[in-house]
Every structure is written in structure tokens, then in C-alpha cells.
PDB file of C-alpha atoms in Angstrom:
ATOM      1  CA  UNK A  94      49.302  49.960 -94.769  1.00 44.00           C
ATOM      2  CA  UNK A  95      48.609  53.539 -95.754  1.00 42.00           C
ATOM      3  CA  UNK A  96      49.342  55.369 -92.515  1.00 48.00           C
ATOM      4  CA  UNK A  97      52.641  56.884 -91.447  1.00 44.00           C
ATOM      5  CA  UNK A  98      53.899  54.993 -88.400  1.00 49.00           C
ATOM      6  CA  UNK A  99      54.057  57.217 -85.352  1.00 48.00           C
ATOM      7  CA  UNK A 100      57.483  58.120 -84.114  1.00 46.00           C
ATOM      8  CA  UNK A 101      59.379  57.612 -87.351  1.00 60.00           C
ATOM      9  CA  UNK A 102      61.504  60.563 -86.348  1.00 76.00           C
ATOM     10  CA  UNK A 103      60.864  60.796 -82.644  1.00 85.00           C
ATOM     11  CA  UNK A 104      62.531  63.348 -80.366  1.00 92.00           C
ATOM     12  CA  UNK A 105      64.505  60.465 -78.828  1.00 93.00           C
ATOM     13  CA  UNK A 106      65.880  59.474 -82.248  1.00 92.00           C
ATOM     14  CA  UNK A 107      66.746  63.078 -83.132  1.00 93.00           C
ATOM     15  CA  UNK A 108      68.482  63.529 -79.778  1.00 96.00           C
ATOM     16  CA  UNK A 109      70.426  60.280 -80.144  1.00 97.00           C
ATOM     17  CA  UNK A 110      71.720  61.358 -83.559  1.00 96.00           C
ATOM     18  CA  UNK A 111      72.432  64.969 -82.548  1.00 97.00           C
ATOM     19  CA  UNK A 112      74.887  63.865 -79.853  1.00 98.00           C
ATOM     20  CA  UNK A 113      76.773  61.769 -82.440  1.00 98.00           C
ATOM     21  CA  UNK A 114      78.088  64.257 -85.005  1.00 97.00           C
ATOM     22  CA  UNK A 115      79.943  61.496 -86.854  1.00 96.00           C
ATOM     23  CA  UNK A 116      76.517  60.142 -87.875  1.00 97.00           C
ATOM     24  CA  UNK A 117      75.034  63.425 -89.135  1.00 96.00           C
ATOM     25  CA  UNK A 118      76.097  62.986 -92.762  1.00 96.00           C
ATOM     26  CA  UNK A 119      75.014  59.348 -92.750  1.00 96.00           C
ATOM     27  CA  UNK A 120      71.607  60.304 -91.322  1.00 95.00           C
ATOM     28  CA  UNK A 121      71.055  62.952 -93.999  1.00 95.00           C
ATOM     29  CA  UNK A 122      72.173  60.581 -96.764  1.00 95.00           C
ATOM     30  CA  UNK A 123      69.851  57.834 -95.501  1.00 94.00           C
ATOM     31  CA  UNK A 124      66.932  60.255 -95.269  1.00 92.00           C
ATOM     32  CA  UNK A 125      67.544  61.153 -98.905  1.00 93.00           C
ATOM     33  CA  UNK A 126      67.822  57.517 -99.966  1.00 93.00           C
ATOM     34  CA  UNK A 127      64.697  56.416 -98.130  1.00 92.00           C
ATOM     35  CA  UNK A 128      62.490  59.451 -98.835  1.00 93.00           C
ATOM     36  CA  UNK A 129      59.446  58.759-100.938  1.00 91.00           C
ATOM     37  CA  UNK A 130      59.339  60.327-104.373  1.00 92.00           C
ATOM     38  CA  UNK A 131      57.873  63.802-104.497  1.00 93.00           C
ATOM     39  CA  UNK A 132      58.005  64.227-100.720  1.00 92.00           C
ATOM     40  CA  UNK A 133      58.125  68.023-101.156  1.00 94.00           C
ATOM     41  CA  UNK A 134      54.643  67.985-102.756  1.00 94.00           C
ATOM     42  CA  UNK A 135      52.798  66.309 -99.856  1.00 90.00           C
ATOM     43  CA  UNK A 136      52.421  67.227 -96.209  1.00 90.00           C
ATOM     44  CA  UNK A 137      54.312  67.065 -93.928  1.00 86.00           C
ATOM     45  CA  UNK A 138      56.830  68.230 -96.604  1.00 91.00           C
ATOM     46  CA  UNK A 139      59.656  66.215 -95.032  1.00 89.00           C
ATOM     47  CA  UNK A 140      61.864  63.594 -96.695  1.00 91.00           C
ATOM     48  CA  UNK A 141      60.253  60.666 -94.853  1.00 89.00           C
ATOM     49  CA  UNK A 142      60.102  57.078 -96.081  1.00 89.00           C
ATOM     50  CA  UNK A 143      56.845  55.801 -97.517  1.00 88.00           C
ATOM     51  CA  UNK A 144      54.523  54.514 -94.779  1.00 86.00           C
ATOM     52  CA  UNK A 145      54.325  51.048 -96.374  1.00 87.00           C
ATOM     53  CA  UNK A 146      58.115  50.793 -96.461  1.00 88.00           C
ATOM     54  CA  UNK A 147      58.443  51.842 -92.804  1.00 86.00           C
ATOM     55  CA  UNK A 148      55.800  49.359 -91.736  1.00 87.00           C
ATOM     56  CA  UNK A 149      57.565  46.598 -93.693  1.00 90.00           C
ATOM     57  CA  UNK A 150      60.919  47.429 -92.075  1.00 88.00           C
ATOM     58  CA  UNK A 151      59.403  47.529 -88.580  1.00 89.00           C
ATOM     59  CA  UNK A 152      57.636  44.190 -89.112  1.00 91.00           C
ATOM     60  CA  UNK A 153      60.835  42.545 -90.350  1.00 90.00           C
ATOM     61  CA  UNK A 154      62.745  43.864 -87.332  1.00 88.00           C
ATOM     62  CA  UNK A 155      60.236  43.438 -84.510  1.00 89.00           C
ATOM     63  CA  UNK A 156      57.548  41.113 -85.874  1.00 89.00           C
ATOM     64  CA  UNK A 157      53.998  41.821 -86.950  1.00 88.00           C
ATOM     65  CA  UNK A 158      52.400  41.508 -83.526  1.00 86.00           C
ATOM     66  CA  UNK A 159      54.846  43.961 -81.954  1.00 81.00           C
ATOM     67  CA  UNK A 160      54.195  46.525 -84.678  1.00 82.00           C
ATOM     68  CA  UNK A 161      50.419  46.063 -84.481  1.00 85.00           C
ATOM     69  CA  UNK A 162      50.646  46.714 -80.742  1.00 84.00           C
ATOM     70  CA  UNK A 163      52.478  50.006 -81.351  1.00 83.00           C
ATOM     71  CA  UNK A 164      56.155  49.027 -81.264  1.00 82.00           C
ATOM     72  CA  UNK A 165      58.373  51.637 -82.919  1.00 84.00           C
ATOM     73  CA  UNK A 166      62.080  51.754 -83.690  1.00 86.00           C
ATOM     74  CA  UNK A 167      64.087  52.696 -80.638  1.00 89.00           C
ATOM     75  CA  UNK A 168      66.712  55.415 -80.723  1.00 93.00           C
ATOM     76  CA  UNK A 169      69.378  52.777 -80.044  1.00 95.00           C
ATOM     77  CA  UNK A 170      68.205  50.706 -83.029  1.00 93.00           C
ATOM     78  CA  UNK A 171      68.277  53.755 -85.315  1.00 93.00           C
ATOM     79  CA  UNK A 172      71.791  54.665 -84.124  1.00 96.00           C
ATOM     80  CA  UNK A 173      72.924  51.057 -84.713  1.00 96.00           C
ATOM     81  CA  UNK A 174      71.415  51.169 -88.219  1.00 94.00           C
ATOM     82  CA  UNK A 175      73.132  54.468 -89.041  1.00 96.00           C
ATOM     83  CA  UNK A 176      76.456  53.161 -87.717  1.00 97.00           C
ATOM     84  CA  UNK A 177      76.040  50.055 -89.873  1.00 95.00           C
ATOM     85  CA  UNK A 178      75.306  52.241 -92.934  1.00 95.00           C
ATOM     86  CA  UNK A 179      78.361  54.371 -92.198  1.00 96.00           C
ATOM     87  CA  UNK A 180      80.618  51.324 -91.799  1.00 95.00           C
ATOM     88  CA  UNK A 181      79.170  49.674 -94.912  1.00 93.00           C
ATOM     89  CA  UNK A 182      79.706  52.781 -97.039  1.00 85.00           C
ATOM     90  CA  UNK A 183      83.287  53.098 -95.805  1.00 87.00           C
ATOM     91  CA  UNK A 184      84.126  49.440 -96.497  1.00 86.00           C
ATOM     92  CA  UNK A 185      82.447  49.560 -99.921  1.00 79.00           C
ATOM     93  CA  UNK A 186      84.514  52.634-100.784  1.00 72.00           C
ATOM     94  CA  UNK A 187      87.759  50.825 -99.965  1.00 62.00           C
ATOM     95  CA  UNK A 188      86.982  47.868-102.200  1.00 55.00           C
ATOM     96  CA  UNK A 189      86.648  49.983-105.337  1.00 49.00           C
TER      97      UNK A 189
END
């Protein structure tokens, strides 16, 4: 599990988030939370999640066979995830 899954940040995902400005802050926060340690020291010098973590998340969402056959997170799934994060953070803030 040492490779970076293709399409982690695909043009479709970027486009889907760009047209939803209410998710921009959430997307940046999640990138920071999920980025591997020391991401600035290793190419591609982007705050991407660790390849093992991404593979684990894709397997838990789509199943091992789907991921082995090249299945990647769809833009709609990423938008749903970001919306869930946004809603969760808002509800957690109210309960404090």
C-alpha cells in the first residue's frame, strides 16, 4: 500500500468544490487535517493524505475489489463528505 491512489484530487473533484464556495473553508481544513506529516518535504509538496490512509478509506467505502480495479472517489462522494464535515463541525460547535 505504498502508492498514492490516482485521482485523489482530480479535476472533477476540484471543479465540484470550486462551484460550492460554502465548502471552501471545510475543504482546506480537511486537507490540513488529513495531510501526512512533513508533506512540504516530499514531492509533490502538497498537503495530501498518506497513500495507505487513502487506500484504507477507499476500500472501506467501495470495497477492496472495486479499489483494486481502479475505483476512485467520485466528485459527488467528496462533496457529500465535505458537506457532512461542515454539518458535523457546526453541530459540534453548538453543543459546547
